[in-house]
GROMACS .gro file of C-alpha atoms in nm:
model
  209
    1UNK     CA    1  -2.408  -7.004 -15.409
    2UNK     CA    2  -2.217  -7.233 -15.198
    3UNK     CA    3  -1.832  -7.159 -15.127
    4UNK     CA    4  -1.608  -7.410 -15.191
    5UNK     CA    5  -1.343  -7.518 -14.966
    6UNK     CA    6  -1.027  -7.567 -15.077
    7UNK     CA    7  -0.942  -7.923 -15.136
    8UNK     CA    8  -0.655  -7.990 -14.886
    9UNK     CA    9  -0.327  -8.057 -15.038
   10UNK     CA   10  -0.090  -8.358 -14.958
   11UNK     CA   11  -0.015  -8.451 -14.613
   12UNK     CA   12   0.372  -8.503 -14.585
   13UNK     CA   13   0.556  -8.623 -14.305
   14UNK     CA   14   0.849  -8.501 -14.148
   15UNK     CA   15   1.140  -8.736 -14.280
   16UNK     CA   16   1.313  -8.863 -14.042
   17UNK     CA   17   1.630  -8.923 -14.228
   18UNK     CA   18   1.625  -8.548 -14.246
   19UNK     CA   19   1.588  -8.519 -13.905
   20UNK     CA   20   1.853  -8.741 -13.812
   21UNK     CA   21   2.060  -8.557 -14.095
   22UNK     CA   22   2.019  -8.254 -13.857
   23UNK     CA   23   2.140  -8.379 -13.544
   24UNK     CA   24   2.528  -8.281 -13.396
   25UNK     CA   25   2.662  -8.643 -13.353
   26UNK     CA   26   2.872  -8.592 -12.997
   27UNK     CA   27   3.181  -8.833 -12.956
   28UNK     CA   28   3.238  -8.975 -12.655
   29UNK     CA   29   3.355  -8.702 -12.336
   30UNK     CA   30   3.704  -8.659 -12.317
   31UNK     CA   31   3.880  -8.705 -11.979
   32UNK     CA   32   4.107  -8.392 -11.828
   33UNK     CA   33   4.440  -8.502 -11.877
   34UNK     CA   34   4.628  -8.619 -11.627
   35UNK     CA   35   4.790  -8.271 -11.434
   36UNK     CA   36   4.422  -8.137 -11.432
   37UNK     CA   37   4.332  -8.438 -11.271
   38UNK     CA   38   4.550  -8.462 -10.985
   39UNK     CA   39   4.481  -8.093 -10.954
   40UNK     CA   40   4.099  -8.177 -10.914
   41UNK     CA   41   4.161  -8.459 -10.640
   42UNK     CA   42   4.361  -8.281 -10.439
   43UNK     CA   43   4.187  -7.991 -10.450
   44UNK     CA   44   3.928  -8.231 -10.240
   45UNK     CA   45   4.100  -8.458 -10.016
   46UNK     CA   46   4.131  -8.404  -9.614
   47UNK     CA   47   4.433  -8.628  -9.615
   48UNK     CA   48   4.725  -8.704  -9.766
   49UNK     CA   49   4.698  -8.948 -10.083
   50UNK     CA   50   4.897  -9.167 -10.226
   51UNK     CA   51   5.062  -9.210 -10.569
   52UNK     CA   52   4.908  -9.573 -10.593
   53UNK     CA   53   4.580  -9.417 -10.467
   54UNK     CA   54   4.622  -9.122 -10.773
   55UNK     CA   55   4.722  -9.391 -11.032
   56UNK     CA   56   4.385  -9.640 -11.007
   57UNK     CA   57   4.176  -9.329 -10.999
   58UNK     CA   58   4.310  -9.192 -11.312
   59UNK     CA   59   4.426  -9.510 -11.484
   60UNK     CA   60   4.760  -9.415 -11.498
   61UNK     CA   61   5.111  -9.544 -11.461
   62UNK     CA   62   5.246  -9.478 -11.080
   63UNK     CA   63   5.579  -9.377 -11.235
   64UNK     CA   64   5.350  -9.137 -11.475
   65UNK     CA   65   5.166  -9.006 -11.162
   66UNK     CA   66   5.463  -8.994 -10.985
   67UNK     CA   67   5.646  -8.794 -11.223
   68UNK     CA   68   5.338  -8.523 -11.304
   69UNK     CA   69   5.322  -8.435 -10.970
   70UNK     CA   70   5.652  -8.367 -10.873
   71UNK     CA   71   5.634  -8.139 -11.164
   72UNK     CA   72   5.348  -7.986 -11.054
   73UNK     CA   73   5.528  -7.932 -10.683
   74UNK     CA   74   5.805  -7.771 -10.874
   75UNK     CA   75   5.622  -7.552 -11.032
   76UNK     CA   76   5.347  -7.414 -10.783
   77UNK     CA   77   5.754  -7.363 -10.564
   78UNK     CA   78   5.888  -7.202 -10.870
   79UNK     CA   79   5.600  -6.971 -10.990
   80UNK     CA   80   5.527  -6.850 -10.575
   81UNK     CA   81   5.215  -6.940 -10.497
   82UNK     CA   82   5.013  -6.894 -10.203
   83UNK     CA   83   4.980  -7.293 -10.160
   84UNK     CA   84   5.254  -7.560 -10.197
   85UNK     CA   85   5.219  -7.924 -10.273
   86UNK     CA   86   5.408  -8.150 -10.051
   87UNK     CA   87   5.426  -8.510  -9.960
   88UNK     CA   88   5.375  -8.587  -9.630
   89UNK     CA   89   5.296  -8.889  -9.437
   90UNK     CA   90   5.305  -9.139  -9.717
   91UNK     CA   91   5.037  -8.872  -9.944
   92UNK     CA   92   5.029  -8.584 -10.101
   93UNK     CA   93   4.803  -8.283 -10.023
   94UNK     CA   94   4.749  -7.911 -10.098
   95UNK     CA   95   4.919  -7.683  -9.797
   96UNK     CA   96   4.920  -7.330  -9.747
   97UNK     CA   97   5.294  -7.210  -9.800
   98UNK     CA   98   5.471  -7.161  -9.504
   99UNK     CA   99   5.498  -6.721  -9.563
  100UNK     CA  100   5.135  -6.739  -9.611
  101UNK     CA  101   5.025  -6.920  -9.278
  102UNK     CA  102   5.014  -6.617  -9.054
  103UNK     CA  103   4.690  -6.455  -9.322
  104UNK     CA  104   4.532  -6.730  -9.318
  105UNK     CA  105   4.542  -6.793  -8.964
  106UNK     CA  106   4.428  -6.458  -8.928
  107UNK     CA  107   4.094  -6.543  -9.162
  108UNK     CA  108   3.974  -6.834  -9.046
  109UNK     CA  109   4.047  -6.807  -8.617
  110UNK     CA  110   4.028  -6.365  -8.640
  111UNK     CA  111   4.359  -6.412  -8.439
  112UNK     CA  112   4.253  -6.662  -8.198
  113UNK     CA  113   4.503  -6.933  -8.211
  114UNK     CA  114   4.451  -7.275  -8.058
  115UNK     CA  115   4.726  -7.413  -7.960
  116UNK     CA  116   4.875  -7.760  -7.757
  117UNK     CA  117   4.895  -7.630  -7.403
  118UNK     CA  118   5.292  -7.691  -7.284
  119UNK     CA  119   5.173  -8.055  -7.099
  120UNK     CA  120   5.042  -8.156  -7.391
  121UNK     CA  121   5.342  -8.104  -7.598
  122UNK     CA  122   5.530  -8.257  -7.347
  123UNK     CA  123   5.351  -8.541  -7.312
  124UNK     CA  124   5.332  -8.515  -7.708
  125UNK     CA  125   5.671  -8.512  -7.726
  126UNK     CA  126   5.770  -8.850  -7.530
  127UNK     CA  127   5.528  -9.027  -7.703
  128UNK     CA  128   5.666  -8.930  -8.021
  129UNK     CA  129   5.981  -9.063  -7.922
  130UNK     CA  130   5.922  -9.327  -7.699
  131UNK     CA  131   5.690  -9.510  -7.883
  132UNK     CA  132   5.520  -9.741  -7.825
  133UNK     CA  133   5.458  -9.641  -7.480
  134UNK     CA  134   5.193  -9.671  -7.228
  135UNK     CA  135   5.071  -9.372  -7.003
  136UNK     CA  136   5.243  -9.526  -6.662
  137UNK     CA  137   5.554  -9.466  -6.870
  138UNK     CA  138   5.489  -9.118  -6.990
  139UNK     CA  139   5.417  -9.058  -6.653
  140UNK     CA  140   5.764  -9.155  -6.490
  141UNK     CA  141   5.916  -8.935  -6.735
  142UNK     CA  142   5.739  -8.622  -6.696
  143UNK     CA  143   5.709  -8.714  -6.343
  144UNK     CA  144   5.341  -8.611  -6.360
  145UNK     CA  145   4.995  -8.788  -6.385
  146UNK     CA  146   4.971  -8.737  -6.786
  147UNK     CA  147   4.603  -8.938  -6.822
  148UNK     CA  148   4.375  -8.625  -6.898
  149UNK     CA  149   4.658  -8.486  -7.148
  150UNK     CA  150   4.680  -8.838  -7.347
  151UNK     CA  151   4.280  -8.766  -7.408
  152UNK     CA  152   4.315  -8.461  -7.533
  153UNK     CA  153   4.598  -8.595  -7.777
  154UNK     CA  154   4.375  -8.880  -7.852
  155UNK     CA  155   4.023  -8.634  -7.903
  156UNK     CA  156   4.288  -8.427  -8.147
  157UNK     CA  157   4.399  -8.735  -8.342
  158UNK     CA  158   4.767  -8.688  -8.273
  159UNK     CA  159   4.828  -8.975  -8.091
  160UNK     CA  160   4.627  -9.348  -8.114
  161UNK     CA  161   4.623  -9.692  -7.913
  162UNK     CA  162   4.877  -9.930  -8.057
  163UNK     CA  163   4.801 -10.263  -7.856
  164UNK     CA  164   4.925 -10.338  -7.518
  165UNK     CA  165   5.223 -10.431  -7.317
  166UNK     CA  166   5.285 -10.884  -7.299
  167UNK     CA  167   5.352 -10.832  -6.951
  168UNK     CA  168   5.114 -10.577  -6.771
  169UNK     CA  169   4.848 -10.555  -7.060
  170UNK     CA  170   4.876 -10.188  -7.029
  171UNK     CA  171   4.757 -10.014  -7.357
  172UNK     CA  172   5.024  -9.874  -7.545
  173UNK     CA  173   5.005  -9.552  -7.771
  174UNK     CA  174   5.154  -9.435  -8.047
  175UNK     CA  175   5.157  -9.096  -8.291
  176UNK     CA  176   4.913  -9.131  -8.532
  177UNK     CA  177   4.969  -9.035  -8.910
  178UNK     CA  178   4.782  -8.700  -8.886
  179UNK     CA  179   5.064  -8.643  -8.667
  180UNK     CA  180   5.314  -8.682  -8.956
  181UNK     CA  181   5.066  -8.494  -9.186
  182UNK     CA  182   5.084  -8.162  -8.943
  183UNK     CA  183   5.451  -8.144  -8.848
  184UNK     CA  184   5.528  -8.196  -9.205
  185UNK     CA  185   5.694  -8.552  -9.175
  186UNK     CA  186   5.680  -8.835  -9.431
  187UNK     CA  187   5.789  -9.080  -9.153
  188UNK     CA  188   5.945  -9.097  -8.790
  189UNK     CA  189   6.286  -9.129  -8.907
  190UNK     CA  190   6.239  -8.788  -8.992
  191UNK     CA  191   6.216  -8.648  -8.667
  192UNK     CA  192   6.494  -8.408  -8.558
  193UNK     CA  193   6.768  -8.577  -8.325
  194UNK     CA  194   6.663  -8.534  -7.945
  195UNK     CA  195   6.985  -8.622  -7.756
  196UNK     CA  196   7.132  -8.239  -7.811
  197UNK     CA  197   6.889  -8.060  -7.669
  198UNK     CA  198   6.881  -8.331  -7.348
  199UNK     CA  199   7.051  -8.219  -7.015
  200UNK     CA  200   7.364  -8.436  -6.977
  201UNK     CA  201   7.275  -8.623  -6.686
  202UNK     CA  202   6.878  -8.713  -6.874
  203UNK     CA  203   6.980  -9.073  -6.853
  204UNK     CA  204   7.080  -9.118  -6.507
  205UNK     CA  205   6.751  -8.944  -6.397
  206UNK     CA  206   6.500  -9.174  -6.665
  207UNK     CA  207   6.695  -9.488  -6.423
  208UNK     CA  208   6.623  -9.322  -6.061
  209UNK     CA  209   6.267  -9.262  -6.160
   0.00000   0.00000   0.00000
């Protein structure tokens, strides 16, 4: 007696309509909107950006950007946070508030501090508001050879080469803009008036030397 196999049944195939039936048709992504996008740029950036900058990134009005983030300022001031956003030398950046500084200073340095020795803020100082002005000339006014210190200012970005003088060629030098972006300033203009806290006779010294 010889078994039978069953005769095989149909073959189907799968139907692809079916299949395609099945699938979860996904729309195109949506982009953040536009606070949770500044929010994610600035989280990012080393360096103060600007509106402009914001706007082509996100395809937005300036006046839109503008507006947003001034909103946003006023309301990470408002609610307290630990961080502030401020705009400072032509940008805007993240900062640690001001009442917060002293933790975090603590965190990252474990209470070592590095600070501008007092020649360099000196030297720092008439730059800032002597500018442009070449090292002979910071010199003569703090009446001490001021070469090494300008290096240091230079290796710490503060203060940059801005051309040189018609007459002697001498290089000039200038604050740079991370300068504005670490005292806080959105220009020189801003800088607090020097004359009061001047001896009265300052002048009439500056013209001996």
């Amino acid at each position: 007696m010889t078994d039978l196999a069953p005769e095989p049944g149909p073959r189907t195939e799968p139907d692809p309509r079916a299949e395609a039936g099945s699938r979860v048709e996904v729309g195109p992504r949506a982009e953040p909107e536009l606070r949770a996008g500044l929010e994610a740029i600035l989280l990012v950036v080393d360096e103060p950006v600007a509106e402009v900058t914001l706007a082509q990134v996100l395809e937005r009005p300036v006046q839109e950007v503008g507006r947003a983030i001034r909103e946003l300022s006023a309301e990470y001031t408002g609610a307290g946070r630990g961080f502030d956003l401020r705009e400072v030398a032509g940008g805007w950046r993240f900062y640690t508030r001001a009442e917060c500084a002293p933790l975090v200073e603590r965190f990252v340095r474990d209470g070592q501090q590095t600070r501008l020795t007092q020649a360099a803020l000196e030297t720092l100082a008439v730059v800032a508001y002597r500018q442009p002005v070449s090292r002979a000339r910071v010199a003569a006014i703090r009446g001490v050879n001021s070469d090494g210190v300008m290096r240091t200012l230079m290796t710490r970005g503060l203060v940059e080469e801005a051309g040189t003088e018609p007459e002697s060629q001498a290089v000039l030098y200038r604050t740079s803009s991370y300068f504005l972006e670490r005292m806080g300033l959105r220009e020189l203009d801003e800088l607090p008036e020097l004359a009061p806290f001047l001896p009265d006779d300052m002048e009439s010294l500056e013209e001996q030397k």
